[in-house]
Amino acid sequence: MRQNAAVLIAAAGLSILVVACSDSNGVTAPSTGTLTTSSANIGGTWTGRFEAYDPKSCEASPATATFTQNGNSVFGILKTNACGVGGSFKGTVSGNSVTGLIDMTGCVGGGVSGSMQGGEITLSIGDMTKPLITGDRVIMAGGSLTLRR
């Protein structure tokens, strides 16, 4: 008798698991309007000014950026007239925050973070080095980049 009771309990447990693990065709999405994830639109061409954190190593200069945005993903090109700052940019936008990296072949560093307020983007850019060639010597000075449409 105990063996039959154990079989019935096991069968009941399996039937609960089968129901709990059934396909998701009956699952409904949360209602829209309760959660929004709008992000700033930084797509387009921007101009502004770059100022190095170490003015002795690099003078301030005009700068340009062109961004393409797809959802929260951002790709683009950053250029300054001085200090060698420039390269392709790959990052994300979340709300008004922008984060990413400048990609220059063989270089490390170049982390970018900042925000967009109104029609202005302010970005902080980290120093870049080329360890295999120059060791720890900075080849692109980090600094602050302020851009407007």
PDB file of C-alpha atoms in Angstrom, residues 59-141:
ATOM      1  CA  GLU A  59      46.352  72.505 -26.554  1.00  0.00           C
ATOM      2  CA  ALA A  60      42.578  72.945 -26.693  1.00  0.00           C
ATOM      3  CA  SER A  61      41.195  72.523 -30.189  1.00  0.00           C
ATOM      4  CA  PRO A  62      38.026  72.400 -32.285  1.00  0.00           C
ATOM      5  CA  ALA A  63      36.360  68.994 -32.475  1.00  0.00           C
ATOM      6  CA  THR A  64      33.700  67.213 -34.511  1.00  0.00           C
ATOM      7  CA  ALA A  65      31.668  64.063 -34.056  1.00  0.00           C
ATOM      8  CA  THR A  66      29.254  62.201 -36.269  1.00  0.00           C
ATOM      9  CA  PHE A  67      27.039  59.625 -34.574  1.00  0.00           C
ATOM     10  CA  THR A  68      24.631  57.031 -35.888  1.00  0.00           C
ATOM     11  CA  GLN A  69      22.188  55.701 -33.315  1.00  0.00           C
ATOM     12  CA  ASN A  70      20.144  52.507 -33.475  1.00  0.00           C
ATOM     13  CA  GLY A  71      18.060  52.187 -30.305  1.00  0.00           C
ATOM     14  CA  ASN A  72      20.543  52.506 -27.441  1.00  0.00           C
ATOM     15  CA  SER A  73      23.574  51.562 -29.588  1.00  0.00           C
ATOM     16  CA  VAL A  74      25.710  54.403 -30.924  1.00  0.00           C
ATOM     17  CA  PHE A  75      28.507  54.321 -33.505  1.00  0.00           C
ATOM     18  CA  GLY A  76      30.479  57.224 -34.846  1.00  0.00           C
ATOM     19  CA  ILE A  77      33.683  59.103 -35.532  1.00  0.00           C
ATOM     20  CA  LEU A  78      35.313  61.593 -33.125  1.00  0.00           C
ATOM     21  CA  LYS A  79      38.012  64.019 -34.352  1.00  0.00           C
ATOM     22  CA  THR A  80      39.969  66.907 -32.911  1.00  0.00           C
ATOM     23  CA  ASN A  81      42.447  69.208 -34.631  1.00  0.00           C
ATOM     24  CA  ALA A  82      45.135  68.578 -32.017  1.00  0.00           C
ATOM     25  CA  CYS A  83      46.547  65.838 -29.811  1.00  0.00           C
ATOM     26  CA  GLY A  84      45.700  62.944 -32.107  1.00  0.00           C
ATOM     27  CA  VAL A  85      42.334  62.500 -30.442  1.00  0.00           C
ATOM     28  CA  GLY A  86      40.099  60.694 -32.830  1.00  0.00           C
ATOM     29  CA  GLY A  87      38.868  57.395 -34.044  1.00  0.00           C
ATOM     30  CA  SER A  88      35.773  55.333 -34.290  1.00  0.00           C
ATOM     31  CA  PHE A  89      33.395  55.411 -31.358  1.00  0.00           C
ATOM     32  CA  LYS A  90      31.219  52.551 -30.165  1.00  0.00           C
ATOM     33  CA  GLY A  91      28.919  52.990 -27.204  1.00  0.00           C
ATOM     34  CA  THR A  92      25.471  53.111 -25.680  1.00  0.00           C
ATOM     35  CA  VAL A  93      22.982  55.725 -24.583  1.00  0.00           C
ATOM     36  CA  SER A  94      20.834  55.154 -21.516  1.00  0.00           C
ATOM     37  CA  GLY A  95      18.556  58.048 -20.642  1.00  0.00           C
ATOM     38  CA  ASN A  96      20.871  61.053 -20.983  1.00  0.00           C
ATOM     39  CA  SER A  97      24.072  59.076 -20.212  1.00  0.00           C
ATOM     40  CA  VAL A  98      26.571  58.137 -22.911  1.00  0.00           C
ATOM     41  CA  THR A  99      29.297  55.514 -22.417  1.00  0.00           C
ATOM     42  CA  GLY A 100      31.676  53.788 -24.808  1.00  0.00           C
ATOM     43  CA  LEU A 101      35.181  53.522 -26.224  1.00  0.00           C
ATOM     44  CA  ILE A 102      37.267  55.200 -28.888  1.00  0.00           C
ATOM     45  CA  ASP A 103      38.858  52.524 -31.043  1.00  0.00           C
ATOM     46  CA  MET A 104      42.324  53.213 -32.423  1.00  0.00           C
ATOM     47  CA  THR A 105      44.325  50.299 -33.848  1.00  0.00           C
ATOM     48  CA  GLY A 106      46.856  48.955 -31.364  1.00  0.00           C
ATOM     49  CA  CYS A 107      45.798  51.337 -28.599  1.00  0.00           C
ATOM     50  CA  VAL A 108      44.272  50.709 -25.200  1.00  0.00           C
ATOM     51  CA  GLY A 109      42.279  53.103 -23.032  1.00  0.00           C
ATOM     52  CA  GLY A 110      40.047  55.729 -24.554  1.00  0.00           C
ATOM     53  CA  GLY A 111      37.055  55.088 -22.331  1.00  0.00           C
ATOM     54  CA  VAL A 112      34.298  57.637 -22.878  1.00  0.00           C
ATOM     55  CA  SER A 113      31.522  58.674 -20.507  1.00  0.00           C
ATOM     56  CA  GLY A 114      29.287  61.682 -20.346  1.00  0.00           C
ATOM     57  CA  SER A 115      25.811  63.041 -20.786  1.00  0.00           C
ATOM     58  CA  MET A 116      23.519  64.997 -23.041  1.00  0.00           C
ATOM     59  CA  GLN A 117      21.634  67.985 -21.674  1.00  0.00           C
ATOM     60  CA  GLY A 118      19.460  69.900 -24.102  1.00  0.00           C
ATOM     61  CA  GLY A 119      21.432  70.320 -27.309  1.00  0.00           C
ATOM     62  CA  GLU A 120      24.857  69.734 -25.736  1.00  0.00           C
ATOM     63  CA  ILE A 121      26.915  66.590 -25.135  1.00  0.00           C
ATOM     64  CA  THR A 122      29.753  66.655 -22.606  1.00  0.00           C
ATOM     65  CA  LEU A 123      32.121  63.671 -22.743  1.00  0.00           C
ATOM     66  CA  SER A 124      35.144  62.689 -20.664  1.00  0.00           C
ATOM     67  CA  ILE A 125      37.736  60.765 -22.656  1.00  0.00           C
ATOM     68  CA  GLY A 126      40.466  58.662 -21.055  1.00  0.00           C
ATOM     69  CA  ASP A 127      44.127  58.673 -22.145  1.00  0.00           C
ATOM     70  CA  MET A 128      45.196  56.144 -24.761  1.00  0.00           C
ATOM     71  CA  THR A 129      48.491  54.282 -24.892  1.00  0.00           C
ATOM     72  CA  LYS A 130      50.067  51.926 -27.409  1.00  0.00           C
ATOM     73  CA  PRO A 131      51.766  49.438 -25.062  1.00  0.00           C
ATOM     74  CA  LEU A 132      53.447  47.267 -27.705  1.00  0.00           C
ATOM     75  CA  ILE A 133      55.221  50.261 -29.244  1.00  0.00           C
ATOM     76  CA  THR A 134      55.438  53.087 -26.709  1.00  0.00           C
ATOM     77  CA  GLY A 135      54.902  51.298 -23.402  1.00  0.00           C
ATOM     78  CA  ASP A 136      52.937  53.435 -20.962  1.00  0.00           C
ATOM     79  CA  ARG A 137      53.596  56.710 -22.812  1.00  0.00           C
ATOM     80  CA  VAL A 138      50.308  58.477 -23.595  1.00  0.00           C
ATOM     81  CA  ILE A 139      49.823  58.842 -27.330  1.00  0.00           C
ATOM     82  CA  MET A 140      46.376  60.421 -27.130  1.00  0.00           C
ATOM     83  CA  ALA A 141      45.717  62.763 -24.231  1.00  0.00           C
TER      84      ALA A 141
END
